[in-house]
Coordinates of C-alpha atoms in Angstrom, one line a residue:
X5 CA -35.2 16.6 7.2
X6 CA -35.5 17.2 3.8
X7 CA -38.2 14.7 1.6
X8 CA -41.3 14.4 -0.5
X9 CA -44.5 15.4 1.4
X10 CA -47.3 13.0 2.1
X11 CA -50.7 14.2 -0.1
X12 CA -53.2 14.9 2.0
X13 CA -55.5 12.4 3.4
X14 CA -52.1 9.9 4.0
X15 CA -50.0 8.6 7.1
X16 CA -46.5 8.6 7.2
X17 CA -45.3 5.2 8.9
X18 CA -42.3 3.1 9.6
X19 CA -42.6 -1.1 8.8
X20 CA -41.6 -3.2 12.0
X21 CA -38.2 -1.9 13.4
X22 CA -37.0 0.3 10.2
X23 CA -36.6 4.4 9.8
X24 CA -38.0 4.0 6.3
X25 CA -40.9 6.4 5.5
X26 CA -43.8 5.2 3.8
X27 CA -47.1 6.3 3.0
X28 CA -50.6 4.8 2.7
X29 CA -54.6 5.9 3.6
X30 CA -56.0 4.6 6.9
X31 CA -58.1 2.0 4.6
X32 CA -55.1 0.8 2.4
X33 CA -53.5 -2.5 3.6
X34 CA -50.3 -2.0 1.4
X35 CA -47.9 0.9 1.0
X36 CA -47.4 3.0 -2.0
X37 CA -45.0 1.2 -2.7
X38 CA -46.7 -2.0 -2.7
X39 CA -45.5 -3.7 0.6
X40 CA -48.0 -5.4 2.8
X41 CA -48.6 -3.3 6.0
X42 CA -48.1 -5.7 9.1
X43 CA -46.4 -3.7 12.3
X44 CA -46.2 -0.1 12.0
X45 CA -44.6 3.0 13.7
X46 CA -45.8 6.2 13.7
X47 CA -43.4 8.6 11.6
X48 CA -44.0 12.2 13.3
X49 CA -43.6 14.0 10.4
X50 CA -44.9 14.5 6.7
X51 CA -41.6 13.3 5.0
X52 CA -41.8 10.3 2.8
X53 CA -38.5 8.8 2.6
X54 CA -39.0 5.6 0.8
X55 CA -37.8 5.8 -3.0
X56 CA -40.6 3.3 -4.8
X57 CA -43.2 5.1 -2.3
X58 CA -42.5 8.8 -3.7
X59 CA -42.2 7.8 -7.1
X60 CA -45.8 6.1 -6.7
X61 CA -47.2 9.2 -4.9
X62 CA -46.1 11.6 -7.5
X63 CA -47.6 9.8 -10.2
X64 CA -50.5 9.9 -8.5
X65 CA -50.8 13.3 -7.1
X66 CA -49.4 16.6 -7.3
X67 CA -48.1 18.4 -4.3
X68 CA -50.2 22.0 -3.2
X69 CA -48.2 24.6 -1.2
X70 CA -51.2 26.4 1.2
X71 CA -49.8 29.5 3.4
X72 CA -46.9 29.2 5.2
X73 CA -47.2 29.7 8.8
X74 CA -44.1 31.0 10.7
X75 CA -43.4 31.2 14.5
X76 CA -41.5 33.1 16.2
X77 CA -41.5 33.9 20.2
X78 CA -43.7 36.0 22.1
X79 CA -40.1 37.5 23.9
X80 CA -39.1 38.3 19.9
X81 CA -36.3 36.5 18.3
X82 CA -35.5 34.1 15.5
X83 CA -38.5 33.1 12.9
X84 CA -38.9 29.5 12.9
X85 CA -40.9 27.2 11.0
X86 CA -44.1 25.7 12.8
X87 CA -43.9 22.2 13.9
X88 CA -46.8 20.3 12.3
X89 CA -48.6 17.5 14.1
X90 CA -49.4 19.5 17.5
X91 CA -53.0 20.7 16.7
X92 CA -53.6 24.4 18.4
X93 CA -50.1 24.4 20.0
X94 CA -47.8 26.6 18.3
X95 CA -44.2 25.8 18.4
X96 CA -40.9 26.0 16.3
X97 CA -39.8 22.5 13.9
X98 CA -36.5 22.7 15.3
X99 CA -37.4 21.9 18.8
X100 CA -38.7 17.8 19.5
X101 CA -39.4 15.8 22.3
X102 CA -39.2 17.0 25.8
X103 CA -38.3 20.7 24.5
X104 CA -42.6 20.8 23.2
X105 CA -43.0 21.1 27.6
X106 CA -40.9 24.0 28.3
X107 CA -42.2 27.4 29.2
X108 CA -41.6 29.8 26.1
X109 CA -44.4 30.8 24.2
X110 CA -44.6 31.0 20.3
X111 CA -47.5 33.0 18.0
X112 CA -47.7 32.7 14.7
X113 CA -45.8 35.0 12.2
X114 CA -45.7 36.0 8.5
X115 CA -42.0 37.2 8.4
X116 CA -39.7 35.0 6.6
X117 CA -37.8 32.2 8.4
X118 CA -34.3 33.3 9.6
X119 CA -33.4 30.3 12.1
X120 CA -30.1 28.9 10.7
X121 CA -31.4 25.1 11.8
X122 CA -35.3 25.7 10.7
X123 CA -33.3 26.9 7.0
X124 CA -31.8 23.8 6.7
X125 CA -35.1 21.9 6.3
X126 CA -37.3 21.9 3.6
X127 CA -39.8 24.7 3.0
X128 CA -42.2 22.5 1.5
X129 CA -42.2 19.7 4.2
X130 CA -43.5 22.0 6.5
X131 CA -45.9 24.2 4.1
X132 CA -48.9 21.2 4.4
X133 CA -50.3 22.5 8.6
X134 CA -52.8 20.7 10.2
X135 CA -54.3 23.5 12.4
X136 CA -57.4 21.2 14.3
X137 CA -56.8 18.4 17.1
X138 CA -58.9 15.9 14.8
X139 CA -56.5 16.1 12.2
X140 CA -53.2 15.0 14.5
X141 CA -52.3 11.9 13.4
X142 CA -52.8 9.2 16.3
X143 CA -50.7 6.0 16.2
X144 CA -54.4 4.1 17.1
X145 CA -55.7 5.8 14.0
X146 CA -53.3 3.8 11.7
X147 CA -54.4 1.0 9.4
X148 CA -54.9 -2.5 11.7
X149 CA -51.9 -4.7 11.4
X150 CA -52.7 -8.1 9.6
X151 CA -54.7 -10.3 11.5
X152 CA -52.9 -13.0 9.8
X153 CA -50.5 -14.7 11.3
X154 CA -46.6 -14.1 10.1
X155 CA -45.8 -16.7 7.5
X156 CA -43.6 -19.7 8.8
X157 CA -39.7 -20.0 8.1
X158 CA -40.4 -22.0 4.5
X159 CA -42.7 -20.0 3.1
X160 CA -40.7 -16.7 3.8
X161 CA -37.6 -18.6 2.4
X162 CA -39.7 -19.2 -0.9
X163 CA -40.4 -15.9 -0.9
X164 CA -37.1 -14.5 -0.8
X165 CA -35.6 -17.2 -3.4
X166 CA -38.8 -15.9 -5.2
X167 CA -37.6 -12.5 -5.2
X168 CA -34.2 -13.7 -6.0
X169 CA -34.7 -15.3 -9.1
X170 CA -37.1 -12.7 -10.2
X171 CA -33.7 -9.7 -10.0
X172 CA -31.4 -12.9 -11.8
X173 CA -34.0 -12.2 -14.6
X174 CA -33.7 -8.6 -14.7
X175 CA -31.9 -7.3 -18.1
X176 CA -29.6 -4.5 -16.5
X177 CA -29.5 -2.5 -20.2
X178 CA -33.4 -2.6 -19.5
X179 CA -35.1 0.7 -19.1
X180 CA -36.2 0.5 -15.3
X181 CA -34.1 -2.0 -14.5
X182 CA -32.7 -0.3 -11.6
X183 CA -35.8 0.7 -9.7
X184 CA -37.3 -2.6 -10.0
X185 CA -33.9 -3.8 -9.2
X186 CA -34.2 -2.0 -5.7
X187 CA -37.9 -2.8 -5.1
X188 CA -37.3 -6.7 -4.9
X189 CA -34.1 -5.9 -2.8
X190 CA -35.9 -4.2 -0.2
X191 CA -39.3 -7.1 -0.1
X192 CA -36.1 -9.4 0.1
X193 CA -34.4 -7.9 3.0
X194 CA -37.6 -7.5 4.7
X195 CA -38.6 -10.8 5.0
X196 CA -35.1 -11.8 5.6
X197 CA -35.4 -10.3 8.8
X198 CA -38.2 -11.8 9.9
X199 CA -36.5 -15.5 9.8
X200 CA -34.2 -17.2 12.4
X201 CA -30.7 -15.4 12.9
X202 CA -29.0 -18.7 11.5
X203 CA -31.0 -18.5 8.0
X204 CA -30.2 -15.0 7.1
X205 CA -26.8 -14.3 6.3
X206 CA -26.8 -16.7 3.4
X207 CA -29.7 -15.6 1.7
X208 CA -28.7 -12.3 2.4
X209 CA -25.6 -13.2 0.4
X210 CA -27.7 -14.1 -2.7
X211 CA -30.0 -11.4 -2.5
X212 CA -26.9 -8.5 -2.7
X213 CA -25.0 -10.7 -5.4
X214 CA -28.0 -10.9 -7.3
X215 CA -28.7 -7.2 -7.5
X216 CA -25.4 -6.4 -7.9
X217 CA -25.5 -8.3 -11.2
X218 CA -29.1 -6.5 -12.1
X219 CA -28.1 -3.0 -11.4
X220 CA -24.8 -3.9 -12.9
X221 CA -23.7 -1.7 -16.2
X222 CA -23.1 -3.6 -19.7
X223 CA -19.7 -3.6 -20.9
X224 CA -19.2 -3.9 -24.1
X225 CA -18.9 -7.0 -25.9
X226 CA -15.4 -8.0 -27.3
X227 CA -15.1 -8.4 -30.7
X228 CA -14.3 -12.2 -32.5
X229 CA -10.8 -12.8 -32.7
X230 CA -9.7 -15.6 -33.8
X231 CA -7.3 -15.6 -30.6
X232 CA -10.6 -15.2 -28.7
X233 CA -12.0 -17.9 -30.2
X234 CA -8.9 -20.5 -29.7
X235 CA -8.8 -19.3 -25.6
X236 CA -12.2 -20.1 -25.4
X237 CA -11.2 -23.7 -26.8
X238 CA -8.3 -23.9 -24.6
X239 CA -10.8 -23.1 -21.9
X240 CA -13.1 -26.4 -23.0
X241 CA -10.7 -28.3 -23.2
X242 CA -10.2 -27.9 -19.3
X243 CA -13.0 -30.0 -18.6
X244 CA -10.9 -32.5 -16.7
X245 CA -13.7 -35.4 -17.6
X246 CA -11.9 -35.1 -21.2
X247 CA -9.2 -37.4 -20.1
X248 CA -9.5 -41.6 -19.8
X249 CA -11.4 -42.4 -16.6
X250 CA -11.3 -39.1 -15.0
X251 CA -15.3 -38.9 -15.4
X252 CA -15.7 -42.5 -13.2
X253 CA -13.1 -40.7 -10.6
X254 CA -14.9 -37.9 -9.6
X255 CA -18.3 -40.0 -9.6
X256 CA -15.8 -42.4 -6.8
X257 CA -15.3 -39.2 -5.2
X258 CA -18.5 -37.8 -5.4
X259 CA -20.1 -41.4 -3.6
X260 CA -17.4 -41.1 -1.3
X261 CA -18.1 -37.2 -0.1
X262 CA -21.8 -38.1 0.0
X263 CA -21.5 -40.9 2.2
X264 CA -18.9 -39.0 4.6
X265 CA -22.0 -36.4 4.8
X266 CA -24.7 -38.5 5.4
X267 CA -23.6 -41.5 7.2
X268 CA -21.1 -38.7 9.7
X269 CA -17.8 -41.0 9.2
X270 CA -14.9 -40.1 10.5
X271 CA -13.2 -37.0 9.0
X272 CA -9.9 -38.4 8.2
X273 CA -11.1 -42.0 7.3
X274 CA -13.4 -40.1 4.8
X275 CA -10.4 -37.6 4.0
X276 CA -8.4 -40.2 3.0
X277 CA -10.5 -41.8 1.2
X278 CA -11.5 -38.8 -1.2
X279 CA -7.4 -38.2 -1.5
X280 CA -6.7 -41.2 -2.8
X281 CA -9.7 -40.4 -5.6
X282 CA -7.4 -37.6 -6.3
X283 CA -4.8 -39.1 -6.3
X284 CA -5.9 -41.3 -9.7
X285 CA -7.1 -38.1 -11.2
X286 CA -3.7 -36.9 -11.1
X287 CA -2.3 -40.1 -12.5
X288 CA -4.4 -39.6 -14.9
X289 CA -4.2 -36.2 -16.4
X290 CA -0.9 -35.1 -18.2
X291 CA 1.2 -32.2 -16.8
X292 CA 2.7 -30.7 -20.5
X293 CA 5.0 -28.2 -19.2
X294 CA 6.8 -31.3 -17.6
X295 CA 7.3 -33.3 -20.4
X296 CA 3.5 -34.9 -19.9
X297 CA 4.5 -36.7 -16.8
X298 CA 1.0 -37.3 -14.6
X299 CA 0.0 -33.8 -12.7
X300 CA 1.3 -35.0 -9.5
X301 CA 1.3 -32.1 -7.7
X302 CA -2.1 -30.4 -9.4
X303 CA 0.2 -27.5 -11.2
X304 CA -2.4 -27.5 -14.1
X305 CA -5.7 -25.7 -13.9
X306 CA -7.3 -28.7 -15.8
X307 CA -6.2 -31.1 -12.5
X308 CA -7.7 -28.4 -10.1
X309 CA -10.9 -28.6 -11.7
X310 CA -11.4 -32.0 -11.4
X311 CA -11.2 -31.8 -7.7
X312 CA -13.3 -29.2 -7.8
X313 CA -16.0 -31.3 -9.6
X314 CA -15.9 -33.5 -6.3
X315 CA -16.6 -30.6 -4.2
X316 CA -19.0 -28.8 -5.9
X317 CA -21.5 -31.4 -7.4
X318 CA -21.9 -32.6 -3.5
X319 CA -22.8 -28.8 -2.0
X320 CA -24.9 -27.9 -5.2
X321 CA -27.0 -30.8 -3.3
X322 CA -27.0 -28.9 -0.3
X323 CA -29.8 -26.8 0.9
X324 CA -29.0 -23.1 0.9
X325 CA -29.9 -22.9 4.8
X326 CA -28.7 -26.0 5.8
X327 CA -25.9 -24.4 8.1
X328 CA -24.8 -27.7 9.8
X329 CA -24.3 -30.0 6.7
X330 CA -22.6 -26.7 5.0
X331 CA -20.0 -26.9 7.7
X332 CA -19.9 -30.4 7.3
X333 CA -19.1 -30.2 3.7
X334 CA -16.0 -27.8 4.5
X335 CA -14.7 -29.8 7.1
X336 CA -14.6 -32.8 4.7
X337 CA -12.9 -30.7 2.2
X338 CA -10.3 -29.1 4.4
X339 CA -10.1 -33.0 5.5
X340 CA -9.6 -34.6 2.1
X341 CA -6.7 -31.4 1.1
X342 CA -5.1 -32.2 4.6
X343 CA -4.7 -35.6 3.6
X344 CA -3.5 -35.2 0.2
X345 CA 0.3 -35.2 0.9
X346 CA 0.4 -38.2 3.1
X347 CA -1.3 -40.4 0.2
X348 CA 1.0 -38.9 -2.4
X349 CA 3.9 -39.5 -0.1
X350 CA 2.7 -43.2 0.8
X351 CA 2.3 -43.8 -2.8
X352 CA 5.6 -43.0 -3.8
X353 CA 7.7 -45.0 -0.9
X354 CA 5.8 -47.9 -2.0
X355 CA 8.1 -48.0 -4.6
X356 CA 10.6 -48.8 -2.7
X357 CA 8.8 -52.0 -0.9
X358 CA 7.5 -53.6 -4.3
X359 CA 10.0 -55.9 -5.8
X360 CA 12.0 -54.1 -8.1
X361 CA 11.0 -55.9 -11.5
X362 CA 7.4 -54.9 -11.0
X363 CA 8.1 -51.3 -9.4
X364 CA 10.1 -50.4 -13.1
X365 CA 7.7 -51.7 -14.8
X366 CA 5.3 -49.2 -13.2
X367 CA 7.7 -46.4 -13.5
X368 CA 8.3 -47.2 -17.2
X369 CA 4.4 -46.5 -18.0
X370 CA 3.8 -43.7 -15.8
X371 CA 7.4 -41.9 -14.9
X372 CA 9.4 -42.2 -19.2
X373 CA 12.9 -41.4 -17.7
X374 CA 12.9 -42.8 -13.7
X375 CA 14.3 -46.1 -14.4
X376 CA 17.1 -44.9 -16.8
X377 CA 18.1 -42.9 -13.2
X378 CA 18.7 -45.4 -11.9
X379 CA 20.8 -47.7 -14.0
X380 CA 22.8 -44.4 -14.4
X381 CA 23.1 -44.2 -10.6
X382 CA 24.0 -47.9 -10.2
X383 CA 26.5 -47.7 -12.9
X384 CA 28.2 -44.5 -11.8
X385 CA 28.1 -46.7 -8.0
X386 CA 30.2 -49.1 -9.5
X387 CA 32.8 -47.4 -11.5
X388 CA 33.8 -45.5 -8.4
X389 CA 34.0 -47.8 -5.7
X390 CA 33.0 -48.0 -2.3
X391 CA 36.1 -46.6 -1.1
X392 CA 35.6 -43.4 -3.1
X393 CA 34.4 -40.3 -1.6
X394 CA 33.1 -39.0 -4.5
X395 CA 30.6 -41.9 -4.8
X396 CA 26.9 -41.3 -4.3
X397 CA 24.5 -42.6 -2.2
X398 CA 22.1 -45.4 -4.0
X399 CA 19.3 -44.1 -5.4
X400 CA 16.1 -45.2 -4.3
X401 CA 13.0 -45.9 -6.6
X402 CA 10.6 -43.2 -5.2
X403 CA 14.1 -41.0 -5.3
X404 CA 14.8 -41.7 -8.8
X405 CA 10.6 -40.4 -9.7
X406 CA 11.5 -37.2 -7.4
X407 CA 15.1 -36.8 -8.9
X408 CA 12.8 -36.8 -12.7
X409 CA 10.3 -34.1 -11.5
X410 CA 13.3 -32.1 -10.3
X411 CA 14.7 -32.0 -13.7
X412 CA 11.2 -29.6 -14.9
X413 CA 11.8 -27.5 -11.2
X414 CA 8.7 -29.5 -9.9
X415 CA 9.4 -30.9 -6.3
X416 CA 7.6 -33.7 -4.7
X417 CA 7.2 -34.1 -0.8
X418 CA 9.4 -36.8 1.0
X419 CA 7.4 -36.4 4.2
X420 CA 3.4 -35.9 4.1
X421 CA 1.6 -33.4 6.4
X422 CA 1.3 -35.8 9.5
X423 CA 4.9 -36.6 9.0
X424 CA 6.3 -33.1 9.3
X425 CA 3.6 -32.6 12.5
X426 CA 5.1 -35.4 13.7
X427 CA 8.8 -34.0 13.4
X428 CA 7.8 -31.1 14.5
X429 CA 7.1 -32.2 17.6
X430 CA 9.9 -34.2 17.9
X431 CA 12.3 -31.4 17.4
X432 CA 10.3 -29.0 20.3
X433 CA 10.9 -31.9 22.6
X434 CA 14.3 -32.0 21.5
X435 CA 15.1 -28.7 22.1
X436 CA 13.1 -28.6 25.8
X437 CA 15.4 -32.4 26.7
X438 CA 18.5 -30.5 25.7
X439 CA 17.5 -27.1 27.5
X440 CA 16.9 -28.9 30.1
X441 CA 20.3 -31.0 30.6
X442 CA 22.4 -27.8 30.1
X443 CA 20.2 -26.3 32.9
X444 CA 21.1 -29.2 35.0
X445 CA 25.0 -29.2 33.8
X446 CA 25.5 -25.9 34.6
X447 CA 23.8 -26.3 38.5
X448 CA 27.2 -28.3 39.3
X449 CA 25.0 -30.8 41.3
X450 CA 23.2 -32.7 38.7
X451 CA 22.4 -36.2 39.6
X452 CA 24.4 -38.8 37.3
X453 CA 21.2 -40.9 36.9
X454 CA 18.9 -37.6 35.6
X455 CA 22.1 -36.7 33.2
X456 CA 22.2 -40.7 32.0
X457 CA 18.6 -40.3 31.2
X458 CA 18.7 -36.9 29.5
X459 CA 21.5 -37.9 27.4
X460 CA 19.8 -40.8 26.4
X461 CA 16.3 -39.1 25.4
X462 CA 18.2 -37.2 23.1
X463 CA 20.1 -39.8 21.6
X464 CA 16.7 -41.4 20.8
X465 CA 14.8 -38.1 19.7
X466 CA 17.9 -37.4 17.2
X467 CA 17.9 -41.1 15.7
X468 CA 14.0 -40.8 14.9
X469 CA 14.3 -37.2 13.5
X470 CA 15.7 -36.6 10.2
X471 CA 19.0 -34.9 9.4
X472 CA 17.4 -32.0 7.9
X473 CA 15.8 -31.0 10.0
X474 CA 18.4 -31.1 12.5
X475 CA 20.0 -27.9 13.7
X476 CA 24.0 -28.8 12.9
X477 CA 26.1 -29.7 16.4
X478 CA 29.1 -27.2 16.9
X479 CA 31.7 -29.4 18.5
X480 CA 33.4 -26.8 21.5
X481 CA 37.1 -26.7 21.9
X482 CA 39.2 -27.8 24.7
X483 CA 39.5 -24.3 25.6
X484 CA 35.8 -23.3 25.5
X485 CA 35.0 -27.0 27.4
X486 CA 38.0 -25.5 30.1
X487 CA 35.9 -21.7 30.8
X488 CA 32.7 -24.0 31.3
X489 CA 34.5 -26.2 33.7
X490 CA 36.0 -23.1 35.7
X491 CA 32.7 -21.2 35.7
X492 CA 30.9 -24.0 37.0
X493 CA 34.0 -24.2 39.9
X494 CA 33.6 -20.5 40.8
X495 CA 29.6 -20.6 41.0
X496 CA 30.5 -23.8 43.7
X497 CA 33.0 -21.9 45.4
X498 CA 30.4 -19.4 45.6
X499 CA 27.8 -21.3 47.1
X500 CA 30.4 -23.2 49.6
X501 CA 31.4 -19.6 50.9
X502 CA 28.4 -18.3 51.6
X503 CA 27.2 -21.8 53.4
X504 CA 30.8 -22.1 55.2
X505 CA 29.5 -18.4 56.8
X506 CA 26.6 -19.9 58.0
X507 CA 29.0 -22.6 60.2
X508 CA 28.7 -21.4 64.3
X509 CA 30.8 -24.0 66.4
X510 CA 34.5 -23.7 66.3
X511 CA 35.2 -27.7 65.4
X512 CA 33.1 -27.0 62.5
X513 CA 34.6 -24.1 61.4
X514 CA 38.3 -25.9 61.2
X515 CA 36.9 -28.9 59.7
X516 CA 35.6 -26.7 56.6
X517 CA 38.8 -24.8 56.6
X518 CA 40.5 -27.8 56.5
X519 CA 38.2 -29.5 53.5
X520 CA 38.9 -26.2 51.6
X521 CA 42.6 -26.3 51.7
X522 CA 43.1 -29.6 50.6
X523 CA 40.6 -29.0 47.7
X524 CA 42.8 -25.7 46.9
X525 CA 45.9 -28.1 46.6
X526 CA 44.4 -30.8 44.8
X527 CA 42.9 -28.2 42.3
X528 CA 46.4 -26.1 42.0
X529 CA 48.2 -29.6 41.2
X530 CA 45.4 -30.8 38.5
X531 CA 45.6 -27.0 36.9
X532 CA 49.7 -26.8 37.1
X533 CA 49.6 -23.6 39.3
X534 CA 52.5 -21.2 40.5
X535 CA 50.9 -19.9 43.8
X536 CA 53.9 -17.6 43.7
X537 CA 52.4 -15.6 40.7
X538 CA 49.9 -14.4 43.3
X539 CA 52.7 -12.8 45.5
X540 CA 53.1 -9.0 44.8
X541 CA 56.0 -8.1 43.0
X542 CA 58.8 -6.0 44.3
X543 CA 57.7 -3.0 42.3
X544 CA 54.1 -3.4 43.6
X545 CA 55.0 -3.0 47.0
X546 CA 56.9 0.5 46.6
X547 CA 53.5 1.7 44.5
X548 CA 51.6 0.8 48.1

């Protein structure tokens, strides 16, 4: 309850839907503060809460404390302050809304306040009393709201980017700085809320990073160093538009993302498209903790920043509130880095389709060292033999170029990421087919022409997956293939018992009988069985 006390002869108001207190005349059409005054809410009390507001109103006036009145009721009891704003009636500032209706009856008092929620409030606050009807503050009394219309979308936009560039220019080592600083944050965030839902949070974004930077403190400035001096060189030279066509690449790219956006093509054709740019950047930029082969896999900062030059020069382009082709511009970049492995992958088992004169000669320029893998791999092929277990598998071109980036701990991808989706799902299917036969293997009455085809899908699904990422086959023993076979005999001798119960004629009931005993002896032939090992023993029969 606490605040700075409107001079006399002022209102106390909130703007549109807001709890901020500020003060003007009847005749003013701004604040104190300097906002215009459009929709206002009657404030019933005398605090001013708004900063800029009482820092204008006690520059202009000073505050008078008249006689304080005190009420207390007319049954005794605590002293309370008296609740301005009511004309004649006398009642206690603790007490609000519906509570003004009840029965009790306060008088006025000179004894000093000893209400423990009344002392919490400020003395002042409640030292200015208006004690006539005329002078009760009526919400009709309050200055007209503009009979302008609100101003449309793009002019309130204007505004706020108005107000924005206005705190970039702000010098936060400034005397000031701050308050002025807070004052274009708040006109900002005011007319941000009076746009469309869908054009706030953006500029709402600029508006907070912008005054963070003007209220934000100095820190002091480094000293010269000659090591600061050479980091900020290194930094330069991270401009990847230093290096031999880089600069025309990430113009390609930048037509390419452009036309994506505006002509809406398809998200991978376009995704492709700006990976293969990329891809030359790479080429074309050196990697020097790998011996200066090409940046294949973007390790340096300097390759990053190239793509990053795509990207950025296209949504510096974009509107601020343009929500749609925003989202459309992150969807073409999560497009193009989806992509990025398949093209690099592709690129590298061409190698191993182009005739293998020309593909050395392209590995000689760009890959020092692949070819010479190689001719040591085809040598060492030879000396061993085919015979020989020790001899390796041939080395392929795109194999040699991985086995090279190995050699500085830098591994390439052999499958790109709609390859590995792809494997993916043919290992789930893999798994379910296989589930699924052992289900059926273990019922004991599995059709041979569902088994045939089982067996078969997974025969195909293991050819077209590769080995790694095949989960290793245990090959069972005879005697764990033997417990399967007898578990799947006593779960069908089970289910025959129960269904021979169900049997009601006699005929039927000798004809299953007779079934099951020449199953018994075909089964204790096939097994080897001694049926007298299921006689009792001599010494069995005295323990009975």
């Amino acid at each position: 309850m606490s605040g700075f006390t409107a001079p006399t002869g002022y209102r106390v108001f909130s703007l549109g839907t807001g709890n901020v207190g500020h003060a003007a005349k009847d005749e003013h059409t701004h604040t104190a503060c300097k906002r215009p005054i459009t929709r206002v809410k009657l404030l019933h009390t005398p605090f001013v809460t708004c900063t800029q507001c009482v820092k204008a109103l006690a520059a202009q006036t000073k505050e008078v404390t008249p006689a304080m009145q005190n009420v207390v009721s007319v049954n005794g009891g605590k002293v309370h302050y008296r609740q301005p704003y009511l004309g004649d009636h006398v009642f206690p500032a603790c007490r609000t809304g519906a509570m003004t209706n009840s029965g009790t009856k306060y008088r006025t008092v000179e004894a000093p306040v000893d209400c423990k929620t009344c002392s919490m409030y400020d003395a002042q606050a409640f030292a200015t009393y208006y004690p006539s009807p005329e002078d009760d503050p009526k919400e009709a009394d309050m200055p007209a709201a503009a009979s302008t219309p609100n101003p449309d979308t793009d002019e309130l936009i204007s505004e706020v980017h108005k107000a924005i560039d206005e705190l970039k220019e702000i010098d936060p080592a400034s005397e000031g700085a701050h308050g002025a600083a807070v004052t274009l944050k708040q006109e900002a965030d005011e007319k941000i809320r009076q746009l469309p839902t869908a054009k706030r949070n953006t500029l709402r974004t600029q508006v907070k990073t912008a005054f963070e930077v003007a209220t934000k403190k100095p820190e002091p400035a480094e000293p010269i160093t000659p090591t600061a001096v050479q980091t900020r060189a290194e930094v330069t030279a991270e401009d990847p538009r230093s290096f031999d066509g880089v600069d025309k690449l990430i113009k390609d790219g930048v037509k390419a993302f452009s036309e994506g956006l505006d002509l809406g093509l398809k998200l991978s054709n376009v995704g492709e498209r700006l990976a293969r740019v990329i891809l030359d950047m790479r080429l074309s930029i050196p990697n020097p903790d790998a011996d200066n082969l090409p940046d294949l896999m973007s390790a340096r900062k300097t390759t990053k920043n190239g793509a990053g030059e795509i990207y950025d020069t296209v949504r510096k382009k974009i509107s601020d509130d343009d929500v749609e082709r925003i989202a459309a511009h992150s969807s073409l970049v999560r497009a193009s880095q989806n992509k990025a492995s398949d093209v690099l992958v592709d690129w590298l088992n061409a190698f191993d389709t182009t005739p293998l004169e020309e593909a050395r000669a392209t590995m000689d320029a760009r890959f020092p060292g692949a070819t010479a893998k190689l001719d040591e791999n085809a040598k060492l092929r030879e000396e061993l033999g085919e015979d020989d277990p020790k001899r390796p598998a041939e080395l392929s071109p795109s194999d040699a170029i991985r086995a090279l980036y190995a050699d500085h701990e830098i591994v390439l991808p052999r499958y790109g990421r709609t390859e590995l989706a792809r494997i993916d799902r043919r290992v789930k299917k893999l798994e379910a087919t296989t589930k699924e036969l052992e289900t059926l293997s273990e019922s004991g009455s599995a059709p041979a022409e569902k088994v045939e085809e089982l067996e078969g899908a997974i025969k195909e699904l293991r050819d077209e997956i590769p080995e790694q990422f095949l989960e290793p086959t245990k090959e069972k023993t005879d005697a764990e293939k033997t417990a399967e076979a007898l578990a799947a005999v006593k779960a069908a001798m089970e289910r025959a018992g129960k269904r021979a119960k169900k049997v009601k004629t006699a005929a039927q009931k000798r004809k299953v009988k007779s079934e099951a005993y020449a199953l018994i002896r075909s089964f204790v032939d096939e097994m080897g069985l001694d049926l007298s090992a299921l006689m009792p023993s001599d010494d069995e029969d005295g323990n009975k």
